Short mmCIF file of C-alpha atoms and ligand atoms in Angstrom, two decimals:
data_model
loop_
_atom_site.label_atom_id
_atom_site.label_comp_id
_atom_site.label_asym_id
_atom_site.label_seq_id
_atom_site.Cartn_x
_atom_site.Cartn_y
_atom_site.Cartn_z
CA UNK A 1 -10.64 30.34 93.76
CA UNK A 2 -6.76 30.43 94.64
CA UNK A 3 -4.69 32.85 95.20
CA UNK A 4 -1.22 32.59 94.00
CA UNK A 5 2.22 34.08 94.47
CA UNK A 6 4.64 33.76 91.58
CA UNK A 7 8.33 34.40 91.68
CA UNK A 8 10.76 34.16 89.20
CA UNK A 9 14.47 34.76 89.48
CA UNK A 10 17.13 32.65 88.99
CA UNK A 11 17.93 31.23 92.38
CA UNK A 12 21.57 31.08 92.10
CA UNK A 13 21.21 30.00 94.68
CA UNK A 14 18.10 30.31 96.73
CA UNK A 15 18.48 32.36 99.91
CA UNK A 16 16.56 33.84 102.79
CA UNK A 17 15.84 37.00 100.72
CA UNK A 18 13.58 35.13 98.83
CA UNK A 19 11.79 32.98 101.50
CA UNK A 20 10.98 35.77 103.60
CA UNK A 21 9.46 37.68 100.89
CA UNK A 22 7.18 34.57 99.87
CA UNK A 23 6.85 33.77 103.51
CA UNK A 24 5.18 37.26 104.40
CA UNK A 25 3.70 38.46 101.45
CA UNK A 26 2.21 35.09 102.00
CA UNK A 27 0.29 35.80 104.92
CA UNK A 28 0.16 39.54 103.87
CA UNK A 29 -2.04 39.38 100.99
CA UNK A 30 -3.90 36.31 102.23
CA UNK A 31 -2.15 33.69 99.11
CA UNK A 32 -2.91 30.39 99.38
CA UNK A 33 0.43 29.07 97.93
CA UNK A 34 3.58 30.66 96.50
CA UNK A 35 4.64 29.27 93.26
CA UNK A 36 8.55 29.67 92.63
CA UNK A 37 9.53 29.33 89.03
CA UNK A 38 13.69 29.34 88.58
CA UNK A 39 13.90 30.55 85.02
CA UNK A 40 15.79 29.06 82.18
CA UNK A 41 19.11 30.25 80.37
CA UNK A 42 18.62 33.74 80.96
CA UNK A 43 19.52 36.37 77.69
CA UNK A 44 20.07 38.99 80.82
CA UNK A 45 22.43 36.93 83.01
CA UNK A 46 25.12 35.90 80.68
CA UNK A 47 27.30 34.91 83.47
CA UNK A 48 29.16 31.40 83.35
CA UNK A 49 28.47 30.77 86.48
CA UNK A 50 24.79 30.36 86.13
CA UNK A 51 24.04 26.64 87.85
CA UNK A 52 22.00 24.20 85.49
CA UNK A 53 18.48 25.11 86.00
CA UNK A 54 18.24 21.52 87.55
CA UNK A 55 20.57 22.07 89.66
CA UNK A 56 18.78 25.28 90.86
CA UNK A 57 15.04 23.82 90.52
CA UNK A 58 16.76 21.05 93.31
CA UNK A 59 17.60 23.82 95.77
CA UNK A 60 14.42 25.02 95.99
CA UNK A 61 12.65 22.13 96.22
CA UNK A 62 15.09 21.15 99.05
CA UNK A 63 13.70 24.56 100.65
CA UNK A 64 10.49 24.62 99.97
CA UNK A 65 10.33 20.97 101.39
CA UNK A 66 8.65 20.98 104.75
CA UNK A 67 6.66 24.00 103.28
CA UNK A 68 3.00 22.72 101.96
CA UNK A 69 2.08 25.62 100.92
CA UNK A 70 5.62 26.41 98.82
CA UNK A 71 5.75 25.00 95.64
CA UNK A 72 8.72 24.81 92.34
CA UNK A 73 8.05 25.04 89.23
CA UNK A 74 9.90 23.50 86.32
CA UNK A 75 8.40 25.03 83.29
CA UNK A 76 10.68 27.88 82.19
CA UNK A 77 13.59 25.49 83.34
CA UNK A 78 12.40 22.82 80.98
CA UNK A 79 12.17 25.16 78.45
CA UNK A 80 15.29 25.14 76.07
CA UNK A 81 17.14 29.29 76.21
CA UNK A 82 15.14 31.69 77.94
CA UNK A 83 10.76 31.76 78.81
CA UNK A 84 9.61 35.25 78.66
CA UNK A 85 7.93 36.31 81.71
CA UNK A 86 4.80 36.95 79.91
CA UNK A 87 4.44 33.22 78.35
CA UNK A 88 4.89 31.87 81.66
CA UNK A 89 1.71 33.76 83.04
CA UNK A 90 -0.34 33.53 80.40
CA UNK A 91 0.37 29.00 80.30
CA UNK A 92 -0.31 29.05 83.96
CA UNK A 93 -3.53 31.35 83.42
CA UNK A 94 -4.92 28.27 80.77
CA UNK A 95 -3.44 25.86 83.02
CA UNK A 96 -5.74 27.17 86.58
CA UNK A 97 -8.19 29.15 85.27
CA UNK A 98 -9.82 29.05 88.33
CA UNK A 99 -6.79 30.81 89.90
CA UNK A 100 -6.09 34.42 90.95
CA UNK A 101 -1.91 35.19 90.09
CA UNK A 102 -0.01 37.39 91.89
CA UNK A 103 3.44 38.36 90.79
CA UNK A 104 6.11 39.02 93.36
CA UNK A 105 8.98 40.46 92.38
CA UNK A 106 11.32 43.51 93.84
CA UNK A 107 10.29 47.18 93.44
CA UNK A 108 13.40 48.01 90.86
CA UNK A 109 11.34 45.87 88.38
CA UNK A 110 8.92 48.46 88.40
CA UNK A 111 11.09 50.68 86.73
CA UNK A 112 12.49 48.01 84.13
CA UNK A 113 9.39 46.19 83.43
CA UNK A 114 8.43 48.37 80.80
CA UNK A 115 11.44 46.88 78.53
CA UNK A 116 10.39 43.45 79.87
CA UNK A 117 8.56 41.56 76.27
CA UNK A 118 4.72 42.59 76.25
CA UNK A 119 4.04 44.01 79.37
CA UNK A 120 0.59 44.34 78.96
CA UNK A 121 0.31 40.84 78.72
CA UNK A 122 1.83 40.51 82.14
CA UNK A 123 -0.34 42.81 83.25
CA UNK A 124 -3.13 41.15 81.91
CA UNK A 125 -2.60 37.67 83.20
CA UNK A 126 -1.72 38.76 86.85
CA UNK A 127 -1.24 41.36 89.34
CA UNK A 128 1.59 42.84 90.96
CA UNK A 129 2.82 43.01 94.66
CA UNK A 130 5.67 44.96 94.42
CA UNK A 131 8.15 44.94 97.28
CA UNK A 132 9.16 48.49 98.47
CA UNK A 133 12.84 48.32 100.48
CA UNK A 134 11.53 50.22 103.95
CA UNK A 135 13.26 53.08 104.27
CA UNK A 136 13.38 53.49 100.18
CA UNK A 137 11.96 56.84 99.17
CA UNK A 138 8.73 55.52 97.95
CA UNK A 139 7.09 58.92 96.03
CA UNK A 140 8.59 57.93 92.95
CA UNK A 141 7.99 54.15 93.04
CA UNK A 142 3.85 55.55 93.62
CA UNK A 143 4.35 57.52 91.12
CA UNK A 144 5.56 54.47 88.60
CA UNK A 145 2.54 52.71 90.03
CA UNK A 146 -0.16 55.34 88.86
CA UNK A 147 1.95 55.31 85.31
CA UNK A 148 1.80 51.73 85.04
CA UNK A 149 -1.73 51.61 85.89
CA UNK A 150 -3.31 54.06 83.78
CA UNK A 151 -0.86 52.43 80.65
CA UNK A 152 -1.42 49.08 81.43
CA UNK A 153 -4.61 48.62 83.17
CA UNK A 154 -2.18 47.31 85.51
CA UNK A 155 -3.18 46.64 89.01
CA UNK A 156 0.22 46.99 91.43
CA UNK A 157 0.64 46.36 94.86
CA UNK A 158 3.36 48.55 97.23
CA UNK A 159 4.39 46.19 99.83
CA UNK A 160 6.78 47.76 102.45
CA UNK A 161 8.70 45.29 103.09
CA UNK A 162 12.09 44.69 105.81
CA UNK A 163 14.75 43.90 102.03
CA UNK A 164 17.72 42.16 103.55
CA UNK A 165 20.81 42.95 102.11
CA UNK A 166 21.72 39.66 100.68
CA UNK A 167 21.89 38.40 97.32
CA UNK A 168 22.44 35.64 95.13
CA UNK A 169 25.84 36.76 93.51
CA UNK A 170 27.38 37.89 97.54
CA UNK A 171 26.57 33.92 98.43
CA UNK A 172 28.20 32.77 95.66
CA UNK A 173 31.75 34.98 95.91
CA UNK A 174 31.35 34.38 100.14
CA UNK A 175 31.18 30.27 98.69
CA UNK A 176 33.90 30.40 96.31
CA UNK A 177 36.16 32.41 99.37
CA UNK A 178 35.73 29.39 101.39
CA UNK A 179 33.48 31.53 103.88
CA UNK A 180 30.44 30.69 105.55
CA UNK A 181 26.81 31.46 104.60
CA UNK A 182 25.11 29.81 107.58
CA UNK A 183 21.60 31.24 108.35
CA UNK A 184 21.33 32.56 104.48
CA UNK A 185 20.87 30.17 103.14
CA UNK A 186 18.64 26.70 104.37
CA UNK A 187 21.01 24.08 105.49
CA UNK A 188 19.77 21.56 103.63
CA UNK A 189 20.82 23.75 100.37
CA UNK A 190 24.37 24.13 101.93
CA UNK A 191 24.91 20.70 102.16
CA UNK A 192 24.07 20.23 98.71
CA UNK A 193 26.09 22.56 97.70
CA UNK A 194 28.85 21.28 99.43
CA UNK A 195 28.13 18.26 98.14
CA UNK A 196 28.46 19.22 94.76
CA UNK A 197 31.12 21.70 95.39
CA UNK A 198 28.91 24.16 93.52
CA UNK A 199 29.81 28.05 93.00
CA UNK A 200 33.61 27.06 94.14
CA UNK A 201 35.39 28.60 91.13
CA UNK A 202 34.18 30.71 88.43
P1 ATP B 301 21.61 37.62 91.79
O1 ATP B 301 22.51 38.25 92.79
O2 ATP B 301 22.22 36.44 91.10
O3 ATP B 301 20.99 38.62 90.85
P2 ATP B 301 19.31 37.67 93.55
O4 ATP B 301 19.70 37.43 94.96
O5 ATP B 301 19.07 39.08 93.14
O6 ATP B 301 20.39 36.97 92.62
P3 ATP B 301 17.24 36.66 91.89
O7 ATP B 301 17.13 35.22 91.58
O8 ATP B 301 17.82 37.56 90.87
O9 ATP B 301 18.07 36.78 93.26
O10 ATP B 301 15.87 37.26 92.40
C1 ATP B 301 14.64 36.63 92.33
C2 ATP B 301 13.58 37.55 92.94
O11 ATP B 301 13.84 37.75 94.34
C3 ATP B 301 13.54 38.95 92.34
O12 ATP B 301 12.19 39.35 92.22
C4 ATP B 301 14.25 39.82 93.34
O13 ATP B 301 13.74 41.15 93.33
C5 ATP B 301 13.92 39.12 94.65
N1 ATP B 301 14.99 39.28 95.65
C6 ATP B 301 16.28 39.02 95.49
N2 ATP B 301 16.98 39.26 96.61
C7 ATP B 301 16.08 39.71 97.52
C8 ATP B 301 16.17 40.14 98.91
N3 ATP B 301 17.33 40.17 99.55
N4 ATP B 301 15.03 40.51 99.50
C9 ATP B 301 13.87 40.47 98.84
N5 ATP B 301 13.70 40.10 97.56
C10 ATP B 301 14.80 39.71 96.90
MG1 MG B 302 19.06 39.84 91.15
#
């Protein structure tokens, strides 16, 4: 049996954020691989400025490249409009029975992943590692834990773990300003970028 991370986002682009958390919990929770799935036309990030998923599926293949144990998925990207989160597991679930799933995602979704489409079904087809910001205050985030647990049959993971604060959205205004993101992002994805002259208006 294989254990493995999931995480979905829309890697607008991909940054360091998101390799460190797959990098650690990684090793952290003893996963065999970490699965990255960019997601498809999102019905919560209207923006314009949201890169083909192609385009974003590229980038992190480009850094997950000398990574074996890093791999990108393409199947909410091939998807026409938006996968719910829920699908995704439960396809994966026929797909490698064999496997054990663990979604990664930040702490906040705790508190939103109620609204999320059939949560139980999420909670059903995987569990949770749930990464706690250090120094956030984490006596309500346990107590969301217990909640979900008891509701869902959930089973949810705390992970203290070092958040940088760096996002998708400050890359892409730092981009479009003509400034530099070395170091947050892998320079093989900058030079694509640059290449393409991605993110350089809105
Ligand atoms: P955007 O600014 O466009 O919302 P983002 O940087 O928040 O982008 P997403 O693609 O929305 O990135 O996030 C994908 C996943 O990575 C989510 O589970 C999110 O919680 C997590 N994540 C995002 N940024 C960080 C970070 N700096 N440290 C750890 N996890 C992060
Ligand atoms: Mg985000």
């Amino acid at each position: 049996m294989k254990k493995i991370g999931i995480m979905g986002g829309t890697f607008n682009p991909i940054h360091i954020g998101h390799l460190i958390l797959a990098d650690r919990a990684k090793d952290d929770f003893g996963l065999d691989e970490v699965w990255i799935i960019p997601t498809g036309c999102s019905y919560m990030k209207k923006d314009i400025d949201v890169l083909p998923g192609e385009e974003r599926y590229h980038m992190v293949l480009l850094a997950a490249k000398d990574k074996p144990w890093m791999k990108c998925l393409d199947v909410e990207i091939k998807h026409s409009g938006y996968t719910y989160s829920y699908e995704t597991l439960e396809q994966l679930k026929e797909t490698y029975p064999e496997n054990e799933f663990y979604f990664i995602f930040g702490a906040d979704c705790l508190f939103s992943i109620e609204c999320w489409k059939c949560p139980e079904r999420i909670f059903d087809a995987c569990q949770v590692i749930a990464a706690v910001r250090n120094d956030s205050s984490t006596e309500e985030m346990q107590q969301k834990k217990i909640e979900l647990e008891q509701k869902f049959g959930a089973k949810i993971e705390l992970y203290s773990f070092p958040r940088l604060e760096i996002s998708s959205t400050e890359l892409r205004e730092r981009i479009r300003l003509g400034k530099s993101v070395s170091y947050m992002i892998p320079e093989q994805v900058i030079s694509y970028i640059a290449k393409k002259g991605f993110y350089k208006e809105l």
